[in-house]
Amino acid sequence: KEEDPESPRVLRHVELIDDEAAEYGIKIVRMKDRLMAKKYGYRNPPGITYFRKGKNINYDGDIDDEEEILDWLTNPENMELTDHIERINKKMFQKIRQTTDYLAVFFYKLNCHICDEILEGLEKIDDECDVFGIHLVKIQDPQLAKRYSIKTFPALVYFRNGNPLLFEDDEDCPECDEIMEALEKIDGEADLFGIDFVKVLSTEAAEKFAILNVPSLVYFRKKTPLIYDGDLTQEDKILQWLTSQDVFEIKNEIEEVNKKMLDKLLDENEFLAVFFYEHDNKECEEVSEKLENIDGETDNLDITFVKMADPRYARKWGVTKLPAIVYFRKRFPSIYRGNLHNEQDVLEWLRKNRYRQPELNIYMYMLIAITVLFAMYTGFLLSCFRSEPATPASHPKQA
């Protein structure tokens, strides 16, 4: 409260730890509201309340000791206010590791479906871990994961007195390490094509997708599984298979590509049509739906039809307004200028371009004509200035 002389002094102490608390992911705010203070048990402010996931706990220590306040805020016990596995950052991890004898850390990454599924299973054993004195947390930090030799996600690391132990399969699989090493070599390049690698230890998942032998490599394309039947230690062939057109294509559907995949398709296909669009655009969505109707016909024309949401890359090929269609013949682009909402017009335009013989443009004709004229003119000049050789004079003695 403003009239309380203690409040400014306490505020100065709290401000000393504001930056460090932020490193732990804790945001400190102040409020001047006696009714709100009374609601949370402070009849005579100032006071400090810690909120975590909507639940609150009041600080009852020395309010003038900022170090004690920071220790209280970052105390692992205060993280257990909720029934969920708590998400922490690197700074909080370092503190918990130093203060907790038994710690299990779930490393995951964003946009990872298998990570979400496994996390859901771990939530069910969180309370049992508490009974055994094991603190279970989760963290999304690739750099920290690298420190513990974690190269694929998700992963679970158990720390006993600060010493890490990576959870691995109990089954004997001598070839798995060799296969993992091979896959790690192409993980970065596969990522450029928009392909994520994850490893799964689940007999239920294997049965679900009819996988009879493990280890196996399964590629999911729009939730459709494709099992690789080659040598899992030959990473080059695996990458070639993952990015091949046979695996890439889904019947009657225009495939989404990124820049890396489009460059590969341009190298491999003589005829390629690209639908450039942008997200959250009603017209683009309408045109895309109509173009799906002619995807089968373009396959019959031996034209690979893909789509790409990258306005900047589209400008590279002369596209200034989206949506747009660009037809490539041996990497040479032609932009469609007609009505995109009439898919039959688009198909007819693609058909004409597909069977049109490559023509020499006017500039090429002019160049050939100039070259021929220059050759003729040069020949004419040479013939005009050519002179007959002089008759040699006879010597007097020869007379």
Coordinates of N, CA and C in Angstrom, one line a residue, residues 131-348:
V131 N 5.9 -40.3 -4.9 CA 5.9 -41.2 -3.7 C 7.3 -41.8 -3.5
F132 N 8.1 -42.0 -4.6 CA 9.4 -42.5 -4.5 C 10.5 -41.4 -4.4
G133 N 10.0 -40.2 -4.3 CA 11.0 -39.1 -4.1 C 11.7 -38.7 -5.4
I134 N 11.1 -39.0 -6.5 CA 11.7 -38.7 -7.8 C 10.9 -37.5 -8.4
H135 N 11.7 -36.4 -8.7 CA 11.1 -35.2 -9.2 C 11.1 -35.3 -10.8
L136 N 9.9 -35.3 -11.4 CA 9.8 -35.4 -12.8 C 9.4 -34.1 -13.5
V137 N 10.3 -33.7 -14.4 CA 10.1 -32.4 -15.1 C 10.2 -32.6 -16.6
K138 N 9.9 -31.5 -17.4 CA 10.1 -31.6 -18.8 C 10.8 -30.3 -19.3
I139 N 11.5 -30.4 -20.4 CA 12.3 -29.3 -20.9 C 12.4 -29.4 -22.4
Q140 N 12.3 -28.2 -23.0 CA 12.5 -28.1 -24.5 C 13.7 -27.2 -24.7
D141 N 14.9 -27.8 -24.8 CA 16.2 -27.1 -25.0 C 17.2 -28.0 -25.8
P142 N 17.2 -27.8 -27.1 CA 18.1 -28.7 -27.9 C 19.6 -28.6 -27.6
Q143 N 20.0 -27.4 -27.2 CA 21.5 -27.3 -26.8 C 21.8 -28.0 -25.5
L144 N 20.9 -28.0 -24.6 CA 21.1 -28.7 -23.3 C 21.0 -30.2 -23.6
A145 N 20.1 -30.6 -24.5 CA 20.0 -32.1 -24.8 C 21.3 -32.6 -25.5
K146 N 21.9 -31.7 -26.3 CA 23.2 -32.2 -26.9 C 24.3 -32.5 -25.9
R147 N 24.3 -31.7 -24.8 CA 25.3 -31.9 -23.8 C 25.2 -33.3 -23.2
Y148 N 24.0 -33.9 -23.2 CA 23.8 -35.3 -22.7 C 23.7 -36.3 -23.8
S149 N 24.3 -35.9 -25.0 CA 24.3 -36.8 -26.2 C 23.0 -37.3 -26.7
I150 N 22.0 -36.4 -26.5 CA 20.6 -36.7 -27.0 C 20.5 -36.1 -28.4
K151 N 20.4 -36.9 -29.4 CA 20.3 -36.4 -30.8 C 18.9 -36.6 -31.4
T152 N 18.1 -37.5 -30.8 CA 16.7 -37.6 -31.3 C 15.8 -37.5 -30.1
F153 N 14.6 -37.0 -30.4 CA 13.6 -36.7 -29.4 C 12.3 -37.6 -29.6
P154 N 11.6 -37.9 -28.6 CA 11.9 -37.5 -27.2 C 12.9 -38.4 -26.5
A155 N 13.3 -38.0 -25.3 CA 14.3 -38.7 -24.5 C 14.1 -38.5 -23.0
L156 N 14.4 -39.5 -22.2 CA 14.3 -39.4 -20.8 C 15.6 -39.6 -20.1
V157 N 16.0 -38.7 -19.3 CA 17.3 -38.8 -18.6 C 17.0 -38.8 -17.1
Y158 N 17.6 -39.7 -16.4 CA 17.4 -39.8 -14.9 C 18.7 -39.4 -14.2
F159 N 18.6 -38.4 -13.3 CA 19.8 -37.9 -12.6 C 19.7 -38.4 -11.2
R160 N 20.7 -39.2 -10.8 CA 20.9 -39.7 -9.4 C 22.1 -39.0 -8.8
N161 N 21.8 -38.1 -7.9 CA 22.8 -37.3 -7.2 C 23.6 -36.5 -8.3
G162 N 22.9 -36.0 -9.3 CA 23.5 -35.2 -10.3 C 24.1 -35.9 -11.5
N163 N 24.2 -37.3 -11.4 CA 24.8 -38.1 -12.5 C 23.7 -38.6 -13.4
P164 N 23.9 -38.3 -14.7 CA 22.8 -38.6 -15.7 C 22.9 -40.1 -16.1
L165 N 21.7 -40.6 -16.4 CA 21.6 -42.0 -16.9 C 20.4 -41.9 -18.0
L166 N 20.8 -42.1 -19.3 CA 19.9 -42.0 -20.4 C 19.0 -43.3 -20.5
F167 N 17.7 -43.2 -20.5 CA 16.8 -44.3 -20.6 C 16.9 -44.9 -22.0
E168 N 17.2 -46.2 -22.1 CA 17.3 -46.9 -23.4 C 16.6 -48.2 -23.3
D169 N 16.4 -48.8 -24.5 CA 15.7 -50.1 -24.6 C 16.4 -51.2 -23.8
D170 N 15.7 -52.0 -23.1 CA 16.3 -53.1 -22.4 C 16.6 -54.2 -23.3
E171 N 15.9 -54.3 -24.4 CA 16.2 -55.5 -25.3 C 17.5 -55.4 -26.0
D172 N 18.0 -56.6 -26.3 CA 19.3 -56.7 -26.9 C 19.2 -56.4 -28.4
C173 N 19.8 -55.3 -28.8 CA 19.7 -54.9 -30.2 C 21.1 -54.4 -30.7
P174 N 22.0 -55.3 -31.0 CA 23.4 -54.9 -31.3 C 23.5 -54.0 -32.6
E175 N 22.5 -54.2 -33.5 CA 22.6 -53.4 -34.8 C 22.0 -52.1 -34.7
C176 N 21.2 -51.8 -33.6 CA 20.5 -50.5 -33.4 C 21.5 -49.4 -33.4
D177 N 22.6 -49.5 -32.6 CA 23.5 -48.4 -32.5 C 24.1 -48.0 -33.9
E178 N 24.4 -49.1 -34.7 CA 25.0 -48.8 -36.0 C 23.9 -48.1 -36.9
I179 N 22.7 -48.5 -36.8 CA 21.6 -47.9 -37.6 C 21.4 -46.5 -37.1
M180 N 21.4 -46.2 -35.8 CA 21.2 -44.9 -35.3 C 22.3 -43.9 -35.8
E181 N 23.6 -44.4 -35.8 CA 24.7 -43.6 -36.3 C 24.5 -43.3 -37.8
A182 N 24.0 -44.2 -38.6 CA 23.7 -44.0 -40.0 C 22.6 -42.9 -40.2
L183 N 21.6 -43.1 -39.4 CA 20.5 -42.1 -39.5 C 20.8 -40.7 -39.1
E184 N 21.7 -40.6 -38.1 CA 22.1 -39.3 -37.6 C 22.9 -38.5 -38.6
K185 N 23.5 -39.3 -39.5 CA 24.3 -38.6 -40.6 C 23.4 -37.9 -41.6
I186 N 22.2 -38.3 -41.7 CA 21.3 -37.7 -42.7 C 20.2 -36.9 -42.0
D187 N 20.2 -36.9 -40.7 CA 19.1 -36.2 -40.0 C 19.0 -34.7 -40.4
G188 N 20.2 -34.0 -40.4 CA 20.2 -32.6 -40.8 C 19.7 -32.4 -42.2
E189 N 20.1 -33.2 -43.1 CA 19.7 -33.0 -44.5 C 18.2 -33.3 -44.7
A190 N 17.8 -34.4 -44.0 CA 16.3 -34.7 -44.1 C 15.5 -33.6 -43.5
D191 N 16.0 -32.9 -42.5 CA 15.3 -31.8 -41.9 C 15.1 -30.7 -43.0
L192 N 16.0 -30.5 -43.9 CA 15.9 -29.5 -44.9 C 14.8 -29.8 -45.9
F193 N 14.5 -31.1 -46.0 CA 13.4 -31.5 -46.9 C 12.0 -31.5 -46.1
G194 N 12.1 -31.1 -44.8 CA 10.9 -31.1 -44.0 C 10.5 -32.4 -43.4
I195 N 11.5 -33.3 -43.3 CA 11.3 -34.6 -42.8 C 11.9 -34.7 -41.4
D196 N 11.1 -35.1 -40.4 CA 11.6 -35.2 -39.0 C 11.9 -36.7 -38.6
F197 N 13.0 -36.9 -38.0 CA 13.3 -38.3 -37.5 C 13.0 -38.4 -36.0
V198 N 12.2 -39.4 -35.6 CA 12.0 -39.7 -34.2 C 12.2 -41.2 -34.0
K199 N 12.6 -41.6 -32.8 CA 12.7 -43.1 -32.5 C 11.6 -43.5 -31.5
V200 N 11.1 -44.6 -31.7 CA 9.9 -45.1 -30.8 C 10.2 -46.5 -30.3
L201 N 10.0 -46.6 -29.0 CA 10.1 -48.0 -28.4 C 8.7 -48.3 -27.9
S202 N 8.0 -49.1 -28.8 CA 6.6 -49.4 -28.4 C 6.1 -50.6 -29.2
T203 N 5.9 -51.7 -28.5 CA 5.4 -52.9 -29.2 C 4.0 -52.7 -29.7
E204 N 3.2 -51.8 -29.0 CA 1.8 -51.5 -29.4 C 1.8 -50.8 -30.8
A205 N 2.8 -49.8 -30.9 CA 2.8 -49.0 -32.1 C 3.3 -49.9 -33.3
A206 N 4.2 -50.9 -33.0 CA 4.6 -51.8 -34.1 C 3.5 -52.7 -34.5
E207 N 2.7 -53.2 -33.6 CA 1.5 -54.0 -34.0 C 0.5 -53.2 -34.7
K208 N 0.3 -51.9 -34.3 CA -0.7 -51.1 -35.0 C -0.4 -50.9 -36.5
F209 N 0.9 -50.7 -36.8 CA 1.3 -50.5 -38.2 C 1.8 -51.7 -38.9
A210 N 1.5 -52.9 -38.3 CA 1.9 -54.2 -38.9 C 3.4 -54.3 -39.2
I211 N 4.2 -53.9 -38.2 CA 5.6 -54.0 -38.4 C 6.0 -55.3 -37.7
L212 N 6.5 -56.2 -38.5 CA 6.8 -57.6 -38.0 C 8.3 -57.7 -37.5
N213 N 9.2 -56.9 -38.1 CA 10.6 -57.0 -37.7 C 11.1 -55.6 -37.2
V214 N 11.8 -55.7 -36.1 CA 12.5 -54.4 -35.6 C 14.0 -54.7 -35.5
P215 N 14.8 -53.6 -35.7 CA 14.4 -52.3 -36.0 C 13.8 -52.1 -37.4
S216 N 12.9 -51.1 -37.6 CA 12.4 -50.8 -38.9 C 12.3 -49.3 -39.0
L217 N 12.3 -48.9 -40.3 CA 12.1 -47.4 -40.6 C 10.8 -47.3 -41.3
V218 N 9.9 -46.4 -40.7 CA 8.6 -46.2 -41.3 C 8.5 -44.7 -41.6
Y219 N 8.1 -44.4 -42.8 CA 7.9 -43.0 -43.2 C 6.4 -42.7 -43.3
F220 N 6.0 -41.7 -42.5 CA 4.6 -41.3 -42.5 C 4.3 -40.1 -43.4
R221 N 3.5 -40.3 -44.4 CA 3.1 -39.2 -45.3 C 1.7 -39.0 -45.1
K222 N 1.3 -37.9 -44.5 CA -0.1 -37.6 -44.2 C -0.8 -38.7 -43.5
K223 N -0.1 -39.2 -42.5 CA -0.5 -40.3 -41.6 C -0.6 -41.7 -42.3
T224 N -0.1 -41.7 -43.5 CA 0.0 -43.0 -44.2 C 1.4 -43.6 -44.1
P225 N 1.5 -44.8 -43.4 CA 2.8 -45.4 -43.2 C 3.4 -46.1 -44.4
L226 N 4.7 -45.9 -44.7 CA 5.4 -46.6 -45.7 C 6.7 -47.2 -45.1
I227 N 6.8 -48.5 -45.2 CA 7.9 -49.2 -44.5 C 9.1 -49.4 -45.5
Y228 N 10.3 -48.9 -45.1 CA 11.5 -49.0 -45.9 C 12.0 -50.5 -45.8
D229 N 12.2 -51.1 -47.0 CA 12.7 -52.5 -47.1 C 14.1 -52.6 -47.5
G230 N 14.9 -51.6 -47.4 CA 16.3 -51.6 -47.8 C 17.2 -51.8 -46.6
D231 N 18.5 -51.6 -46.8 CA 19.5 -51.7 -45.8 C 19.5 -50.5 -44.9
L232 N 19.2 -50.6 -43.6 CA 19.1 -49.5 -42.7 C 20.4 -48.8 -42.4
T233 N 21.5 -49.5 -42.7 CA 22.8 -48.9 -42.4 C 23.4 -48.0 -43.6
Q234 N 22.7 -48.1 -44.7 CA 23.1 -47.3 -45.9 C 22.3 -46.0 -45.9
E235 N 22.8 -45.0 -45.3 CA 22.1 -43.7 -45.1 C 21.8 -43.0 -46.4
D236 N 22.7 -43.1 -47.4 CA 22.5 -42.4 -48.6 C 21.2 -42.9 -49.4
K237 N 21.1 -44.3 -49.3 CA 19.9 -44.9 -50.0 C 18.6 -44.5 -49.3
I238 N 18.8 -44.4 -47.9 CA 17.6 -44.1 -47.1 C 17.1 -42.7 -47.5
L239 N 18.1 -41.7 -47.6 CA 17.7 -40.3 -47.9 C 17.1 -40.3 -49.3
Q240 N 17.7 -41.0 -50.2 CA 17.2 -41.1 -51.6 C 15.8 -41.6 -51.6
W241 N 15.5 -42.6 -50.8 CA 14.2 -43.2 -50.8 C 13.2 -42.2 -50.1
L242 N 13.6 -41.5 -49.1 CA 12.7 -40.6 -48.4 C 12.3 -39.4 -49.3
T243 N 13.2 -39.0 -50.1 CA 12.9 -37.8 -51.0 C 12.6 -38.2 -52.4
S244 N 12.4 -39.5 -52.7 CA 12.0 -40.0 -54.0 C 10.6 -39.6 -54.3
Q245 N 10.3 -39.5 -55.6 CA 8.9 -39.0 -56.0 C 7.9 -40.1 -55.7
D246 N 8.3 -41.4 -55.8 CA 7.4 -42.5 -55.5 C 6.8 -42.4 -54.1
V247 N 7.7 -42.1 -53.2 CA 7.3 -41.9 -51.7 C 6.6 -40.6 -51.5
F248 N 7.1 -39.6 -52.2 CA 6.6 -38.2 -52.0 C 5.1 -38.1 -52.5
E249 N 4.8 -38.7 -53.6 CA 3.4 -38.4 -54.1 C 2.3 -39.2 -53.4
I250 N 1.2 -38.5 -53.3 CA 0.0 -39.1 -52.8 C -1.1 -38.9 -53.9
K251 N -1.7 -40.0 -54.3 CA -2.7 -39.9 -55.4 C -3.8 -38.9 -55.2
N252 N -4.1 -38.2 -56.2 CA -5.2 -37.2 -56.2 C -5.1 -36.1 -55.2
E253 N -3.8 -35.7 -54.9 CA -3.6 -34.7 -53.9 C -2.3 -33.9 -54.4
I254 N -2.5 -32.6 -54.4 CA -1.3 -31.7 -54.7 C -0.4 -31.6 -53.5
E255 N 0.8 -32.0 -53.7 CA 1.7 -32.1 -52.5 C 2.4 -30.8 -52.1
E256 N 2.5 -30.6 -50.8 CA 3.2 -29.4 -50.3 C 4.7 -29.6 -50.3
V257 N 5.4 -28.6 -50.8 CA 6.9 -28.7 -50.8 C 7.5 -27.5 -50.3
N258 N 8.8 -27.6 -49.9 CA 9.6 -26.5 -49.5 C 10.7 -26.2 -50.6
K259 N 11.5 -25.2 -50.3 CA 12.5 -24.8 -51.4 C 13.4 -26.0 -51.7
K260 N 13.9 -26.7 -50.7 CA 14.8 -27.8 -51.0 C 14.2 -28.9 -51.9
M261 N 13.0 -29.2 -51.5 CA 12.3 -30.3 -52.3 C 12.0 -29.8 -53.7
L262 N 11.6 -28.5 -53.8 CA 11.3 -28.0 -55.2 C 12.5 -28.0 -56.1
D263 N 13.6 -27.6 -55.5 CA 14.9 -27.6 -56.3 C 15.2 -29.1 -56.8
K264 N 14.9 -30.0 -55.9 CA 15.2 -31.4 -56.3 C 14.2 -31.9 -57.4
L265 N 13.0 -31.5 -57.3 CA 12.0 -31.8 -58.3 C 12.3 -31.2 -59.6
L266 N 12.8 -29.9 -59.6 CA 13.1 -29.3 -60.9 C 14.3 -30.0 -61.6
D267 N 15.2 -30.5 -60.8 CA 16.3 -31.3 -61.4 C 15.9 -32.6 -61.9
E268 N 14.8 -33.2 -61.3 CA 14.5 -34.6 -61.7 C 13.3 -34.6 -62.7
N269 N 12.5 -33.6 -62.9 CA 11.4 -33.6 -63.7 C 11.5 -32.6 -64.9
E270 N 11.1 -33.1 -66.1 CA 11.2 -32.2 -67.2 C 10.0 -31.3 -67.2
F271 N 8.8 -31.8 -66.7 CA 7.6 -31.0 -66.7 C 7.1 -30.9 -65.2
L272 N 7.0 -29.7 -64.7 CA 6.6 -29.4 -63.3 C 5.7 -28.2 -63.2
A273 N 4.6 -28.3 -62.5 CA 3.7 -27.2 -62.3 C 3.7 -26.9 -60.8
V274 N 3.8 -25.6 -60.5 CA 3.8 -25.2 -59.0 C 2.7 -24.2 -58.8
F275 N 1.9 -24.5 -57.8 CA 0.9 -23.6 -57.3 C 1.4 -22.8 -56.1
F276 N 1.7 -21.5 -56.3 CA 2.2 -20.6 -55.3 C 1.1 -20.0 -54.6
Y277 N 1.0 -20.1 -53.3 CA -0.1 -19.5 -52.5 C 0.4 -18.9 -51.2
E278 N -0.5 -18.4 -50.4 CA -0.1 -18.0 -49.0 C -1.2 -18.4 -48.0
H279 N -0.7 -18.6 -46.8 CA -1.6 -19.1 -45.7 C -2.7 -18.1 -45.4
D280 N -3.8 -18.5 -44.8 CA -4.8 -17.6 -44.3 C -5.3 -16.7 -45.4
N281 N -5.5 -17.2 -46.6 CA -6.0 -16.4 -47.7 C -7.1 -17.2 -48.3
K282 N -8.3 -16.6 -48.3 CA -9.5 -17.3 -48.7 C -9.5 -17.7 -50.2
E283 N -9.0 -16.7 -51.0 CA -8.9 -17.0 -52.5 C -8.0 -18.2 -52.8
C284 N -6.8 -18.2 -52.1 CA -5.8 -19.3 -52.2 C -6.5 -20.6 -51.9
E285 N -7.2 -20.6 -50.8 CA -7.9 -21.9 -50.4 C -8.9 -22.3 -51.4
E286 N -9.7 -21.4 -52.0 CA -10.7 -21.8 -53.0 C -10.0 -22.3 -54.2
V287 N -9.0 -21.7 -54.7 CA -8.3 -22.1 -55.9 C -7.6 -23.5 -55.7
S288 N -7.0 -23.7 -54.5 CA -6.4 -24.9 -54.2 C -7.3 -26.1 -54.2
E289 N -8.6 -25.9 -53.7 CA -9.6 -26.9 -53.7 C -10.0 -27.3 -55.1
K290 N -10.1 -26.3 -56.0 CA -10.4 -26.6 -57.4 C -9.3 -27.3 -58.2
L291 N -8.1 -26.9 -57.9 CA -6.9 -27.5 -58.6 C -6.8 -29.0 -58.2
E292 N -7.2 -29.4 -57.0 CA -7.2 -30.8 -56.6 C -8.0 -31.6 -57.6
N293 N -9.0 -31.1 -58.2 CA -9.8 -31.8 -59.1 C -9.1 -32.2 -60.4
I294 N -8.0 -31.5 -60.7 CA -7.3 -31.9 -62.0 C -5.9 -32.5 -61.7
D295 N -5.6 -32.9 -60.5 CA -4.3 -33.4 -60.2 C -4.1 -34.8 -60.9
G296 N -5.2 -35.6 -61.0 CA -5.1 -36.9 -61.7 C -4.8 -36.7 -63.1
E297 N -5.5 -35.7 -63.8 CA -5.3 -35.4 -65.2 C -3.8 -34.9 -65.5
T298 N -3.3 -34.2 -64.6 CA -1.9 -33.7 -64.8 C -0.9 -34.9 -64.7
D299 N -1.3 -35.8 -63.8 CA -0.4 -37.0 -63.7 C -0.4 -37.8 -65.1
N300 N -1.6 -37.8 -65.7 CA -1.7 -38.5 -67.0 C -0.9 -37.8 -68.1
L301 N -0.7 -36.4 -67.9 CA 0.1 -35.6 -68.8 C 1.6 -35.7 -68.5
D302 N 1.9 -36.5 -67.4 CA 3.3 -36.6 -67.0 C 3.8 -35.3 -66.4
I303 N 2.9 -34.5 -65.8 CA 3.3 -33.2 -65.2 C 3.2 -33.4 -63.7
T304 N 4.3 -33.2 -63.0 CA 4.2 -33.2 -61.5 C 3.7 -31.9 -61.0
F305 N 2.6 -32.0 -60.2 CA 1.9 -30.8 -59.7 C 2.1 -30.7 -58.2
V306 N 2.7 -29.6 -57.7 CA 3.0 -29.4 -56.3 C 2.5 -28.0 -55.9
K307 N 2.5 -27.7 -54.6 CA 2.2 -26.4 -54.2 C 3.2 -25.9 -53.1
M308 N 3.3 -24.6 -53.0 CA 4.3 -24.0 -52.1 C 3.8 -22.7 -51.5
A309 N 3.9 -22.5 -50.2 CA 3.5 -21.3 -49.6 C 4.7 -20.4 -49.2
D310 N 5.3 -19.8 -50.2 CA 6.5 -19.0 -50.0 C 6.5 -17.8 -51.0
P311 N 5.9 -16.7 -50.6 CA 5.8 -15.5 -51.5 C 7.1 -15.0 -52.0
R312 N 8.1 -15.0 -51.1 CA 9.5 -14.5 -51.5 C 10.1 -15.4 -52.5
Y313 N 10.0 -16.7 -52.4 CA 10.5 -17.6 -53.4 C 9.8 -17.5 -54.7
A314 N 8.5 -17.2 -54.6 CA 7.7 -17.1 -55.9 C 8.2 -15.9 -56.7
R315 N 8.6 -14.8 -56.0 CA 9.1 -13.6 -56.7 C 10.3 -13.9 -57.5
K316 N 11.1 -15.0 -57.1 CA 12.3 -15.4 -57.8 C 11.9 -15.7 -59.3
W317 N 10.7 -16.3 -59.5 CA 10.3 -16.7 -60.8 C 9.4 -15.7 -61.5
G318 N 9.3 -14.5 -61.0 CA 8.5 -13.5 -61.6 C 7.1 -13.3 -61.2
V319 N 6.7 -14.0 -60.1 CA 5.4 -14.0 -59.6 C 5.3 -12.8 -58.6
T320 N 4.3 -11.9 -58.9 CA 4.2 -10.7 -58.1 C 2.9 -10.7 -57.3
K321 N 1.9 -11.6 -57.7 CA 0.6 -11.6 -57.0 C 0.2 -13.1 -56.8
L322 N -0.2 -13.4 -55.6 CA -0.7 -14.7 -55.2 C -2.2 -14.7 -55.1
P323 N -2.8 -15.9 -55.5 CA -2.2 -17.2 -55.9 C -1.7 -17.1 -57.4
A324 N -0.9 -18.0 -57.7 CA -0.3 -18.1 -59.1 C 0.1 -19.5 -59.4
I325 N 0.2 -19.8 -60.7 CA 0.7 -21.1 -61.2 C 1.8 -20.8 -62.1
V326 N 2.9 -21.5 -61.9 CA 4.1 -21.5 -62.8 C 4.4 -22.9 -63.3
Y327 N 4.5 -22.9 -64.6 CA 4.8 -24.2 -65.3 C 6.3 -24.2 -65.7
F328 N 7.0 -25.3 -65.3 CA 8.4 -25.4 -65.6 C 8.6 -26.5 -66.7
R329 N 9.3 -26.1 -67.7 CA 9.7 -27.1 -68.8 C 11.3 -27.0 -68.8
K330 N 11.9 -28.1 -68.3 CA 13.3 -28.1 -68.2 C 13.9 -26.9 -67.4
R331 N 13.2 -26.5 -66.3 CA 13.5 -25.4 -65.4 C 13.2 -24.1 -66.0
F332 N 12.7 -24.0 -67.2 CA 12.3 -22.7 -67.8 C 10.8 -22.4 -67.4
P333 N 10.6 -21.3 -66.7 CA 9.2 -21.0 -66.2 C 8.3 -20.3 -67.2
S334 N 7.0 -20.6 -67.1 CA 5.9 -19.9 -67.8 C 4.8 -19.6 -66.8
I335 N 4.4 -18.4 -66.6 CA 3.4 -18.0 -65.6 C 2.0 -18.0 -66.3
Y336 N 1.1 -18.6 -65.6 CA -0.3 -18.7 -66.1 C -1.0 -17.4 -65.9
R337 N -1.6 -16.8 -66.9 CA -2.2 -15.5 -66.9 C -3.7 -15.5 -66.9
G338 N -4.3 -16.7 -66.9 CA -5.7 -16.9 -67.1 C -6.5 -16.9 -65.7
N339 N -7.7 -17.4 -65.8 CA -8.6 -17.5 -64.6 C -8.2 -18.7 -63.7
L340 N -7.7 -18.5 -62.6 CA -7.3 -19.6 -61.7 C -8.5 -20.3 -61.1
H341 N -9.7 -19.7 -61.1 CA -10.9 -20.3 -60.5 C -11.5 -21.3 -61.5
N342 N -11.0 -21.3 -62.7 CA -11.6 -22.3 -63.7 C -10.5 -23.4 -63.9
E343 N -10.6 -24.5 -63.2 CA -9.5 -25.5 -63.2 C -9.4 -26.1 -64.6
Q344 N -10.5 -26.2 -65.4 CA -10.4 -26.7 -66.7 C -9.6 -25.9 -67.7
D345 N -9.7 -24.5 -67.5 CA -8.8 -23.6 -68.3 C -7.3 -23.9 -67.9
V346 N -7.1 -24.0 -66.6 CA -5.7 -24.3 -66.2 C -5.2 -25.6 -66.8
L347 N -6.1 -26.6 -66.8 CA -5.7 -27.9 -67.3 C -5.4 -27.8 -68.8
E348 N -6.2 -27.1 -69.6 CA -6.0 -26.9 -71.0 C -4.7 -26.2 -71.3

